[in-house]
mmCIF file of C-alpha atoms and ligand atoms in Angstrom:
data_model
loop_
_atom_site.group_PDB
_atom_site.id
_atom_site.type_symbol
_atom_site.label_atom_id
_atom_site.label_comp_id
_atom_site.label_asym_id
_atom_site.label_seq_id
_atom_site.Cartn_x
_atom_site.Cartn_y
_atom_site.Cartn_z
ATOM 1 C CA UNK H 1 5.467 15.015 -24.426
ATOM 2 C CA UNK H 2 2.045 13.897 -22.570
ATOM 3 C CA UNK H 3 0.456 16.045 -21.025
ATOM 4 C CA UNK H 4 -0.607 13.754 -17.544
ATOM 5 C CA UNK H 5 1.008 11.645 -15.633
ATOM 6 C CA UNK H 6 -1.615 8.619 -16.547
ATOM 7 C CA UNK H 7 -0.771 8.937 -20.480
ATOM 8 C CA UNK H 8 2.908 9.393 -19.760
ATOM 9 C CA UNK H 9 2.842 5.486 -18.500
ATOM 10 C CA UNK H 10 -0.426 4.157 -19.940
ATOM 11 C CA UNK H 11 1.564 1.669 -21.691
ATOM 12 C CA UNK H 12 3.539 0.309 -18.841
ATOM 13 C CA UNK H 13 1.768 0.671 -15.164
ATOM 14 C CA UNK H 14 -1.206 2.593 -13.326
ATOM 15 C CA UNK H 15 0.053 5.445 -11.919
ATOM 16 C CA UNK H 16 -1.419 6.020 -8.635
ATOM 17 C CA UNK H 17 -1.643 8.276 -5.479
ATOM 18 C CA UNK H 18 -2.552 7.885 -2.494
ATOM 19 C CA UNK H 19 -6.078 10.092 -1.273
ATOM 20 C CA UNK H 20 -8.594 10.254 1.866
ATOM 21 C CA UNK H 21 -12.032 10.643 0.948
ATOM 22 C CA UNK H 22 -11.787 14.793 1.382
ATOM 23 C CA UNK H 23 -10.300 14.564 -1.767
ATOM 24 C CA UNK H 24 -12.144 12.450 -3.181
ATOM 25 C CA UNK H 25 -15.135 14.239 -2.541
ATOM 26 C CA UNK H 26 -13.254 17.615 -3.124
ATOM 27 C CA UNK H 27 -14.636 18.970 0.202
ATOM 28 C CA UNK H 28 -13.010 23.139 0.953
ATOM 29 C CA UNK H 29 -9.541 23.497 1.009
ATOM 30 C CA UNK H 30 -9.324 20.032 -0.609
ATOM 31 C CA UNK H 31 -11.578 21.087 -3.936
ATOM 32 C CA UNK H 32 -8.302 21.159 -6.791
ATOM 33 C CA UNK H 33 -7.508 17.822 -5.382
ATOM 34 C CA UNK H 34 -10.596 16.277 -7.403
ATOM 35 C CA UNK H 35 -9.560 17.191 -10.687
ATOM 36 C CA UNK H 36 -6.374 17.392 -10.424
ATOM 37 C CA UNK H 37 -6.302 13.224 -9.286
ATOM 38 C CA UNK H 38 -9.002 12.554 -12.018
ATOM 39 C CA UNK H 39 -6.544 14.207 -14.527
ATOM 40 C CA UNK H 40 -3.457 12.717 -13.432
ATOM 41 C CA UNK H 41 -3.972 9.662 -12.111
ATOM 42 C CA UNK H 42 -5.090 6.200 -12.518
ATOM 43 C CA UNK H 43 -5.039 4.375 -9.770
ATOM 44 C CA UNK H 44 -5.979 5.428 -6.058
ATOM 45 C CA UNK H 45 -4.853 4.138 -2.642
ATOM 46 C CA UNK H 46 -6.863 4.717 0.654
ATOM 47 C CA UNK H 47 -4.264 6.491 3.292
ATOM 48 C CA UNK H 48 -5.644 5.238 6.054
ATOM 49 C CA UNK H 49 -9.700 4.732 5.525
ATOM 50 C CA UNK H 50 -9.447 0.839 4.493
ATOM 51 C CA UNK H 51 -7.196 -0.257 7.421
ATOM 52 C CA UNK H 52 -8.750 -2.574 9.560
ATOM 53 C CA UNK H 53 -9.099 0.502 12.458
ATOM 54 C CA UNK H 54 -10.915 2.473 10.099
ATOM 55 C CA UNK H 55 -13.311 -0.596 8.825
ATOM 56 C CA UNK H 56 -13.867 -2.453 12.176
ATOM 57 C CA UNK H 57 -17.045 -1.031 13.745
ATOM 58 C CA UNK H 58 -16.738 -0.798 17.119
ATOM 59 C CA UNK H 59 -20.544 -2.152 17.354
ATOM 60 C CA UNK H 60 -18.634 -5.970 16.959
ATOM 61 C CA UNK H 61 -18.147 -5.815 20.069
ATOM 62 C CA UNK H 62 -21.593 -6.358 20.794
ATOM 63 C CA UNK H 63 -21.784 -9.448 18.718
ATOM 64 C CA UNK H 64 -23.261 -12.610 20.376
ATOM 65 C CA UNK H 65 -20.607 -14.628 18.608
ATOM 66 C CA UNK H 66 -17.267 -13.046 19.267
ATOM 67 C CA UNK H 67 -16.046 -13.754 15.957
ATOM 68 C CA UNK H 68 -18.826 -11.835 13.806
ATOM 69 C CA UNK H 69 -17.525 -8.608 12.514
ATOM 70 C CA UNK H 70 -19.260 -5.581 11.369
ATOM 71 C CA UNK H 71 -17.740 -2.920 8.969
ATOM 72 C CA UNK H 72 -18.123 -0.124 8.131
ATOM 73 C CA UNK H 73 -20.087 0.080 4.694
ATOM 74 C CA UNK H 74 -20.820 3.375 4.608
ATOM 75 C CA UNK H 75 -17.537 4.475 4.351
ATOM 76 C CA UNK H 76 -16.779 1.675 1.880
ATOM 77 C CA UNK H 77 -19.859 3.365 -0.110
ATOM 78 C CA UNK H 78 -18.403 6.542 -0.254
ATOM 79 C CA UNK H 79 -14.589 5.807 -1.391
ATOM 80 C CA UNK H 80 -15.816 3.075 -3.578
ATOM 81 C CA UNK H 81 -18.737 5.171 -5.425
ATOM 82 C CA UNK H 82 -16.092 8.418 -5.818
ATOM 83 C CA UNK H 83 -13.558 6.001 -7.614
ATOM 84 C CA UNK H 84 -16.168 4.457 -10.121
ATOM 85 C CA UNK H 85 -17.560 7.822 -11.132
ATOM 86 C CA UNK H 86 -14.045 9.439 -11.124
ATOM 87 C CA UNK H 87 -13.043 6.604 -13.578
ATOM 88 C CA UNK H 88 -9.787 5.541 -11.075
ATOM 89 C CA UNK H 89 -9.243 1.458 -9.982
ATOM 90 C CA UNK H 90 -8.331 1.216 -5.993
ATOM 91 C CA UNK H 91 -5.491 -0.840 -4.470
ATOM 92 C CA UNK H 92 -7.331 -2.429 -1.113
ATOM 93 C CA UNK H 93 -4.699 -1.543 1.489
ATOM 94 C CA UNK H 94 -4.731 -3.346 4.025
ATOM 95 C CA UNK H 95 -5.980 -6.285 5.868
ATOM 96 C CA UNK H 96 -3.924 -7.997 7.693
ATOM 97 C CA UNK H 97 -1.429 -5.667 9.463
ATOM 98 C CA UNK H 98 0.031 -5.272 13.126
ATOM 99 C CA UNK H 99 -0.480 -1.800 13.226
ATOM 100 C CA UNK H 100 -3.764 0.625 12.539
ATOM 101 C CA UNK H 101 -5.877 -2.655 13.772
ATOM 102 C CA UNK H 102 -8.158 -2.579 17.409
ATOM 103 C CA UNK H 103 -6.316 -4.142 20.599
ATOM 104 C CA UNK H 104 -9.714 -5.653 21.296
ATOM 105 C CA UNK H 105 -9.637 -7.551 17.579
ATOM 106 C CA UNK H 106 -7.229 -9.773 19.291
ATOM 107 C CA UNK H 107 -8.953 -10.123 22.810
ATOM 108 C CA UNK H 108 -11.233 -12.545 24.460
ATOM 109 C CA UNK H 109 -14.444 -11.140 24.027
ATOM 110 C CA UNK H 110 -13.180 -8.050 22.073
ATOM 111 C CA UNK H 111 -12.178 -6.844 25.337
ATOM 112 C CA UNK H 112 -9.715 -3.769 25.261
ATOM 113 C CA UNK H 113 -7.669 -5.374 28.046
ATOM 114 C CA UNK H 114 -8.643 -9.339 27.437
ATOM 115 C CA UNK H 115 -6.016 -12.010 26.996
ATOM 116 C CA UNK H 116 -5.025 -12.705 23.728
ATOM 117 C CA UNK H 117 -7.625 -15.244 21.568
ATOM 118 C CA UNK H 118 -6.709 -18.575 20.506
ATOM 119 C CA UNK H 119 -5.467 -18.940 17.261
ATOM 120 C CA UNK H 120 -8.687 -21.044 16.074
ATOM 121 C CA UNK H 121 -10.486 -17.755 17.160
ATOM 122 C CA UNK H 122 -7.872 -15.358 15.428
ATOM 123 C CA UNK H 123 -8.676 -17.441 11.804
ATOM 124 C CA UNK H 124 -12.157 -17.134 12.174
ATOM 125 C CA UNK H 125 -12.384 -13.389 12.633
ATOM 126 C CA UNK H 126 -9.325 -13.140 10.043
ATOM 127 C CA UNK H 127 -11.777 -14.676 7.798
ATOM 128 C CA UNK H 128 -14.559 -13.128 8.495
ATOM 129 C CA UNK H 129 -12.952 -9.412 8.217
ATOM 130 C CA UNK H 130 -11.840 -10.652 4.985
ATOM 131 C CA UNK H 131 -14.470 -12.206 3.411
ATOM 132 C CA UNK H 132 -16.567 -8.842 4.601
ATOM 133 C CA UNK H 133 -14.341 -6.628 3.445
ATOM 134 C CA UNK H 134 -13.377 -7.992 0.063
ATOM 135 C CA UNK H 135 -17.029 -9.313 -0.810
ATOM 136 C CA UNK H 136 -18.327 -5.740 -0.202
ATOM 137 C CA UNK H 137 -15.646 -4.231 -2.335
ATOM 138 C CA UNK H 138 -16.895 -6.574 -4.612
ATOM 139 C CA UNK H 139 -20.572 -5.412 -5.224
ATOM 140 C CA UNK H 140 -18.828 -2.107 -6.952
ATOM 141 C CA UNK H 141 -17.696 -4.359 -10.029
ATOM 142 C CA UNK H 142 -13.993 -4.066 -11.149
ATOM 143 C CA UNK H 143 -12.926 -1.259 -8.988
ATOM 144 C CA UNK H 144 -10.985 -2.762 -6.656
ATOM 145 C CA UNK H 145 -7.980 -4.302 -8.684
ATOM 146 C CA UNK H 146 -5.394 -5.173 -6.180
ATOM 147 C CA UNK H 147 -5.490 -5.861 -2.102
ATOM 148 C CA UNK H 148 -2.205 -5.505 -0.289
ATOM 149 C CA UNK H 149 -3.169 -9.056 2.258
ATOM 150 C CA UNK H 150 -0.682 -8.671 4.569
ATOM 151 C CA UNK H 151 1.381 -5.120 5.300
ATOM 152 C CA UNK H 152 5.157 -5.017 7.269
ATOM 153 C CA UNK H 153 5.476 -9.015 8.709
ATOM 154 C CA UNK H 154 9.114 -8.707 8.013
ATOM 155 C CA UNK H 155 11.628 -7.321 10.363
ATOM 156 C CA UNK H 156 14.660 -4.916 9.279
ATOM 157 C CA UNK H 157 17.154 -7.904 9.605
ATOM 158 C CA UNK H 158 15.076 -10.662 7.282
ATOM 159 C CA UNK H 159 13.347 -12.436 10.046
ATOM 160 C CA UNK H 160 9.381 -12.720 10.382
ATOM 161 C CA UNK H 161 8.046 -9.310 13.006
ATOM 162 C CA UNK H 162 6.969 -11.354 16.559
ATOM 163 C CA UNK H 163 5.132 -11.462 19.167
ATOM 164 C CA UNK H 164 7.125 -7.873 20.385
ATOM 165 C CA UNK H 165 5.392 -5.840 17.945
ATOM 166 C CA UNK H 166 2.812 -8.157 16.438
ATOM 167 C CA UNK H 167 -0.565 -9.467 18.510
ATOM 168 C CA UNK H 168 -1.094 -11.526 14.936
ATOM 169 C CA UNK H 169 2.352 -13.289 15.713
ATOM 170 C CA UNK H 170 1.931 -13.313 19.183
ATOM 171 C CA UNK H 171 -1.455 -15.264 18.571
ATOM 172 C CA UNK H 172 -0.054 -17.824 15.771
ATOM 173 C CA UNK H 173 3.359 -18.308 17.314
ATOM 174 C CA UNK H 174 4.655 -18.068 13.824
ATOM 175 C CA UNK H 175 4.311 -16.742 10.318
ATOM 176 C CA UNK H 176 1.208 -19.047 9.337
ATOM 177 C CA UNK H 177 -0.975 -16.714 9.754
ATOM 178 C CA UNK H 178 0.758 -15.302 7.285
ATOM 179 C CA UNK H 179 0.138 -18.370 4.586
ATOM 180 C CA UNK H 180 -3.758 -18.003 6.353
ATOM 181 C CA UNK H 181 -4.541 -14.553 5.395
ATOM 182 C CA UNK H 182 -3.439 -14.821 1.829
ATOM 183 C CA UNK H 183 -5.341 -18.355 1.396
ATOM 184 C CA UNK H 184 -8.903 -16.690 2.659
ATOM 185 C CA UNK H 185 -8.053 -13.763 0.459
ATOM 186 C CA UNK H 186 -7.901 -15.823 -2.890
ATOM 187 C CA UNK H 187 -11.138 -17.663 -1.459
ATOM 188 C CA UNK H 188 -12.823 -14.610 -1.687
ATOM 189 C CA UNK H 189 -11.223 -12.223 -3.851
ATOM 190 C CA UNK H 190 -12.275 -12.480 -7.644
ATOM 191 C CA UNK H 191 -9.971 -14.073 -10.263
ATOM 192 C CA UNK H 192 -9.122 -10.958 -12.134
ATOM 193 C CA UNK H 193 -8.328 -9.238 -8.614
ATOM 194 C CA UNK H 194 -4.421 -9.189 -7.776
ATOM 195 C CA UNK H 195 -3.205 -10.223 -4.153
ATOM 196 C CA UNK H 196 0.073 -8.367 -2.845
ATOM 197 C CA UNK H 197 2.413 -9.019 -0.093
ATOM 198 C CA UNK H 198 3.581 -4.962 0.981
ATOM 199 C CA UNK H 199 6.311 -3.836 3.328
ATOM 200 C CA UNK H 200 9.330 -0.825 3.637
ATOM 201 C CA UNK H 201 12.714 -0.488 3.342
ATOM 202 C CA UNK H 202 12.276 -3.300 0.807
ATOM 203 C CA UNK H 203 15.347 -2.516 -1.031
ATOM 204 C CA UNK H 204 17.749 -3.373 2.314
ATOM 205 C CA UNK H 205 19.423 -6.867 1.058
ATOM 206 C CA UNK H 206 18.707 -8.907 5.066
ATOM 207 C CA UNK H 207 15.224 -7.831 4.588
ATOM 208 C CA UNK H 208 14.714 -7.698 0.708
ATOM 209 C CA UNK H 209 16.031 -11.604 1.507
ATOM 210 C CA UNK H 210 12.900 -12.119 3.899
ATOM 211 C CA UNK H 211 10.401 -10.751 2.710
ATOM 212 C CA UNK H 212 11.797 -13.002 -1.021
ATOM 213 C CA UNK H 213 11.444 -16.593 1.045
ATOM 214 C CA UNK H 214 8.055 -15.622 2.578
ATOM 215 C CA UNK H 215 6.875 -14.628 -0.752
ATOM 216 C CA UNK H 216 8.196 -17.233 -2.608
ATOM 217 C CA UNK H 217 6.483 -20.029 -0.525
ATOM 218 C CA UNK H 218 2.889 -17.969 -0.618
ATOM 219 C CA UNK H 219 3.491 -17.707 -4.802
ATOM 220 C CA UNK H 220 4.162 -21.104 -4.799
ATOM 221 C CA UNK H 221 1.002 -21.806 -2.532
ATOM 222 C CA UNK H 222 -0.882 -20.370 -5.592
ATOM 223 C CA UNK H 223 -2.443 -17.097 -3.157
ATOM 224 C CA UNK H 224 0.085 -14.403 -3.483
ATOM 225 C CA UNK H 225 0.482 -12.733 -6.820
ATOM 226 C CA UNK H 226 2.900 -10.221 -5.898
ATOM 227 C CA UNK H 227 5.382 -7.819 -4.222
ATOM 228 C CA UNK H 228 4.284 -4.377 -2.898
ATOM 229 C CA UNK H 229 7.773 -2.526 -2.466
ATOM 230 C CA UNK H 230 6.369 0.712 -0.681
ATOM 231 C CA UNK H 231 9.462 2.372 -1.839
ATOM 232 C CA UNK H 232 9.742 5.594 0.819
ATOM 233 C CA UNK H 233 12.715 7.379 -0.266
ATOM 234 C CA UNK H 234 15.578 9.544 0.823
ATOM 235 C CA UNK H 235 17.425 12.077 -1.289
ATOM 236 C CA UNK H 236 20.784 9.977 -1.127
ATOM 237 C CA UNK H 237 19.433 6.486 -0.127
ATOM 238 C CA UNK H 238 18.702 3.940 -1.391
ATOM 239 C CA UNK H 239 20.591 4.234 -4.813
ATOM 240 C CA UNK H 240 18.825 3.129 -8.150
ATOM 241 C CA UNK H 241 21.208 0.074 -8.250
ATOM 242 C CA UNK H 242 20.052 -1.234 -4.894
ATOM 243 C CA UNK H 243 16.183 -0.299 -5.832
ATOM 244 C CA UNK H 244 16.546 -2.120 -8.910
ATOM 245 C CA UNK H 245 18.254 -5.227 -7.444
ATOM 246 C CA UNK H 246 15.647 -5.832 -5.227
ATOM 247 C CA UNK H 247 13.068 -5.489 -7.848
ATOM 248 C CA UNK H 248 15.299 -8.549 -10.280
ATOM 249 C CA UNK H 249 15.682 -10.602 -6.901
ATOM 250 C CA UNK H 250 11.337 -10.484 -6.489
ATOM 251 C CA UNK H 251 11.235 -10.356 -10.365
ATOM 252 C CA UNK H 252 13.053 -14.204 -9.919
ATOM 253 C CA UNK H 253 10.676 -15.662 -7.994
ATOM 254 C CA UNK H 254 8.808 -16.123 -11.602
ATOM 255 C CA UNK H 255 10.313 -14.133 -14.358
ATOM 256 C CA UNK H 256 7.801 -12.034 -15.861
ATOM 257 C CA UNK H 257 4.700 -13.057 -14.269
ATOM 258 C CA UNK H 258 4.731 -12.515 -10.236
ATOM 259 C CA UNK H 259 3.654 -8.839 -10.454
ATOM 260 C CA UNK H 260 5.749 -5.424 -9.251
ATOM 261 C CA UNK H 261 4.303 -3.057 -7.469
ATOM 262 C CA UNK H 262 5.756 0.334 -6.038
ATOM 263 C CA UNK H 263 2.906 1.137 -3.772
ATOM 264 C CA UNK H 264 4.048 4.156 -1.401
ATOM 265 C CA UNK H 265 6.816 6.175 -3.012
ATOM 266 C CA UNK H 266 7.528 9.218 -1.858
ATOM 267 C CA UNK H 267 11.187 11.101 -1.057
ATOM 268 C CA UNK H 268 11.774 12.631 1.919
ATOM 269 C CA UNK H 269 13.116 16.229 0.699
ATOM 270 C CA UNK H 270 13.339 19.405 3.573
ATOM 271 C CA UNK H 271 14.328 22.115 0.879
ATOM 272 C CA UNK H 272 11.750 23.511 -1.250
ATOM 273 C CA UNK H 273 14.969 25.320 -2.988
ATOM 274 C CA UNK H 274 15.453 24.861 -6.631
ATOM 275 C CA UNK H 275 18.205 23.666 -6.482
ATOM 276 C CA UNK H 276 17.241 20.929 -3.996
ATOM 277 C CA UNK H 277 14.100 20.425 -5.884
ATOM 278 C CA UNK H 278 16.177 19.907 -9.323
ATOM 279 C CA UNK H 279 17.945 17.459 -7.708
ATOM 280 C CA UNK H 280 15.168 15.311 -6.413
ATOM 281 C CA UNK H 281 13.479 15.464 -10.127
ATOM 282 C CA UNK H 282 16.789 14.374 -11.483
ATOM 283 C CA UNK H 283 16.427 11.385 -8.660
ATOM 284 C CA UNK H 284 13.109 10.735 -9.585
ATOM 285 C CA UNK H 285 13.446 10.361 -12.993
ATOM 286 C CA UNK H 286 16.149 8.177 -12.806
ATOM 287 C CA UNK H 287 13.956 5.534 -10.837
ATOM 288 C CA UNK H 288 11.459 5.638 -13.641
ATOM 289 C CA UNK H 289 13.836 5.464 -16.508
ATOM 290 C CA UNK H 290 15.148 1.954 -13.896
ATOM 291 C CA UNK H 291 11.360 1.074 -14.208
ATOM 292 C CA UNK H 292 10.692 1.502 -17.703
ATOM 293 C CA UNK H 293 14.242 -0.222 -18.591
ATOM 294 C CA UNK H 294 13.104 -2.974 -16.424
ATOM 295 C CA UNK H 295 9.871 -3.566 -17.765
ATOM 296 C CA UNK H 296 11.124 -3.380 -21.776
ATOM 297 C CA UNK H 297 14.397 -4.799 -21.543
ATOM 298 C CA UNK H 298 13.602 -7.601 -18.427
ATOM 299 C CA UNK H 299 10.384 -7.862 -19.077
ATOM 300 C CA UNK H 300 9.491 -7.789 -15.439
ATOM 301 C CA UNK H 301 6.126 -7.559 -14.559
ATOM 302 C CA UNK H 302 5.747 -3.869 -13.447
ATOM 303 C CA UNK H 303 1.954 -3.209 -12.881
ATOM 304 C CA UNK H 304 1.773 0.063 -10.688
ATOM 305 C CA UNK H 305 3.502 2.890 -9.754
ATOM 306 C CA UNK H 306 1.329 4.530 -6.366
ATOM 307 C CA UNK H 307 3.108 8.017 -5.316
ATOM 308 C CA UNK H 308 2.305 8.636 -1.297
ATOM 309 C CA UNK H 309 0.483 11.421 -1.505
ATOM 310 C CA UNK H 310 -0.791 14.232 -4.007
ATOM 311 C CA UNK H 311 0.397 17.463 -3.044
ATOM 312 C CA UNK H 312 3.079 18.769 -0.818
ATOM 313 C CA UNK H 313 0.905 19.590 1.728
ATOM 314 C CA UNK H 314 -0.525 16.836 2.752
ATOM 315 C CA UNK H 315 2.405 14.349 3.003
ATOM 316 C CA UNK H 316 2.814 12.082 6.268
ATOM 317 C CA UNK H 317 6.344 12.606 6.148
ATOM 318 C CA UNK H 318 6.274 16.096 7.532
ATOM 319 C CA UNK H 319 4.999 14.555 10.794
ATOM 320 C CA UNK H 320 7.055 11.531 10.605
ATOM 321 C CA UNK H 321 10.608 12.826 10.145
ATOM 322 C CA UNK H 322 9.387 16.235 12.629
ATOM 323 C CA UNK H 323 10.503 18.648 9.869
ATOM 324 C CA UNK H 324 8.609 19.710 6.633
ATOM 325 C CA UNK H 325 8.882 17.656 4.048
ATOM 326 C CA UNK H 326 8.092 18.449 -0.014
ATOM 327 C CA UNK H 327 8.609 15.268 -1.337
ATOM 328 C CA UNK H 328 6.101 15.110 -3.587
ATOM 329 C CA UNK H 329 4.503 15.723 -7.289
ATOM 330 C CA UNK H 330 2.319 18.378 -6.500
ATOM 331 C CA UNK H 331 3.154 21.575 -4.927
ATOM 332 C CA UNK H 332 0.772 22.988 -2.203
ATOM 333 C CA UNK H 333 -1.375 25.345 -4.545
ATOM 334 C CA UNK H 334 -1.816 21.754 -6.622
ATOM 335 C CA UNK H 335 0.765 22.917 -9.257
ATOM 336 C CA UNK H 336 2.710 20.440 -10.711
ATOM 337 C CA UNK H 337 6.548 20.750 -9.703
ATOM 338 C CA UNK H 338 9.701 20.352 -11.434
ATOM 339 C CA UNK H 339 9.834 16.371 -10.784
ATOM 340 C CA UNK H 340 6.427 15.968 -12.795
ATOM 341 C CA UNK H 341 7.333 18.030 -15.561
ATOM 342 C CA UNK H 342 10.550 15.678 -15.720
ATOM 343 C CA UNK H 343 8.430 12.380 -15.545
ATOM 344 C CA UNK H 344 6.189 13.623 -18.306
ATOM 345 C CA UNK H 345 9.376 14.114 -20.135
ATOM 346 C CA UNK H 346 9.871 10.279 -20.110
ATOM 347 C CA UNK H 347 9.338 7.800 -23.369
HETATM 348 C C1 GLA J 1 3.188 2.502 6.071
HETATM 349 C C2 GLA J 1 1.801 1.982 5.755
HETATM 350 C C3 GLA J 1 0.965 3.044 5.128
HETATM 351 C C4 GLA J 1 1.103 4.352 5.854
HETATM 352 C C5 GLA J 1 2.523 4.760 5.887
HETATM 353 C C6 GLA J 1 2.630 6.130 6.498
HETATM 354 O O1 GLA J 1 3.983 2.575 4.974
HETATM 355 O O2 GLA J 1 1.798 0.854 4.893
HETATM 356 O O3 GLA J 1 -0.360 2.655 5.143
HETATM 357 O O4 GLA J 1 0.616 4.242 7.168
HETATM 358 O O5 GLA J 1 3.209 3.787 6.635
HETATM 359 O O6 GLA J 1 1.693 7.027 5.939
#
């Protein structure tokens, strides 16, 4: 049996988690987070310090031309020079995204309440937060492995998100931008770097069927070298079956070589109990098993496994579903729980 997560699937995917930089760093109450993601892990994910609210300096505002951006590279400094000396490779999530990015990105003027740009304005700051953000990335050789392009354009019933909930749609008038975001990301990104298309609830067949035609046309563009299924769980739903359907329906789009990734899993559990705890190991381990079977016996291209969060503790789904939630590897005190024991268990 191996004794970390990282050896227990060196020979299939990266094993990742997602962190914030107080981890990272290992700052007070966050201190056994340091080793413990060193030790276990392979592969981090930023929470929420590489969306584009988090990168976007507010000082672009005060650009003369209103489609210079300035980020922030400080912050890039510090999650970028933890991961190199903690020996971990960082998924880039995300850049082009309805949510998490500033009203005023999308104004005339980068005015809060402006009218939205044109879209010839739109693709020249798209490509100029890109090229900043990726080229940056870049001077820290080889950490950054993967960027997830574009995050959630696909609406629960299969059709592209709008202009209702997306300023990016509202501004293109259709999914191009889209097809835009993951052609300036291959201009910029390095060879060896993989570019992801990421959403939720990937496994529901209406939108597992979108989110296959977009990607499908940006593969076949050459830009997009895979799916990022974000895989956020329930204790009873999805079931394996559906999980692993979707994954054979991406898997088609090129047998073997358009990449997997599961880039968010977590599963919402309320009962610390035992009992309720055995049962969400048992669940767990049945998705790898699907994983590993899929890999060896399909040969699909599984590259990364990303669990949403470390420890119990500090899991967004305890604000999100408005009850505690324990749905993850690591217990509060940074022990490891039943579930990990389980995975470790795996061959
Ligand atoms: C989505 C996003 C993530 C994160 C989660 C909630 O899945 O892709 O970045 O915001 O919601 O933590």
């Amino acid at each position: 049996m191996a004794s970390t997560l990282k050896e227990t699937f060196q020979n299939e995917f990266l094993i990742g988690s997602c962190v914030n930089t107080w981890q990272l760093e290992g700052v007070k109450i966050f201190k056994k987070a340091k080793p413990l993601i060193k030790k276990e892990f392979a592969s981090i994910t930023m929470e929420n310090q590489m969306k584009p609210d988090k990168l976007l300096k507010e000082e672009t505002k005060n650009c003369e031309i209103k489609t210079d951006v300035i980020i922030d590279t400080e912050l890039l400094d510090r999650i970028l020079s933890e991961a190199k000396s903690m020996g971990l490779l960082l998924r880039g999530h995300t850049l082009v995204w309805h949510g998490q990015t500033p009203k005023w990105f999308f104004r005339e003027d980068y005015k809060e309440d402006g009218k939205l740009v044109d879209r010839e304005t739109m693709s020249k700051r798209m490509e100029n937060y890109i090229r900043a953000v990726i080229e940056y990335c870049d001077t820290y050789d080889g950490i950054v492995y993967a960027w997830d392009v574009v995050n959630e354009a696909i609406h629960d019933d299969g059709n592209p998100r709008d202009e209702k909930t997306s300023d990016w749609f509202g501004i293109y008038g259709d999914t191009s931008y889209i097809n835009e975001a993951f052609f300036y990301a291959r201009k910029y990104a390095k060879k060896d770097v993989s570019l992801f298309y990421n959403d939720y609830d990937e496994y529901n067949p209406e939108k597992r069927d979108g989110i296959y035609k977009k990607v499908k046309e940006l593969y076949e563009e050459g830009n997009c070298d895979g799916v990022g299924m974000q895989s956020h769980y329930d204790m009873d739903y999805p079931s394996v079956d559906l999980i692993k359907e979707a994954i054979e329906k991406f898997n088609s789009i090129a047998p073997g070589k358009i990449q997997i990734q599961l880039t968010e899993m977590d599963m919402h559990n309320n009962s610390n109990d035992e009992k309720d705890q055995k049962l969400m190991a048992k669940r767990y381990k049945e998705i790898f098993q699907m994983l590993l079977d899929e890999k060896r016996n399909n040969h699909v291209n599984i590259t990364c496994v990303t669990v949403w969060g470390v420890s119990d503790n500090v899991s967004w789904l305890s604000g999100f579903r408005k009850e505690k939630s324990y749905p993850l590897f690591f217990d509060e005190n940074y022990k490891e729980k039943l579930v990990c024991k389980e995975l470790k268990s795996l061959e």
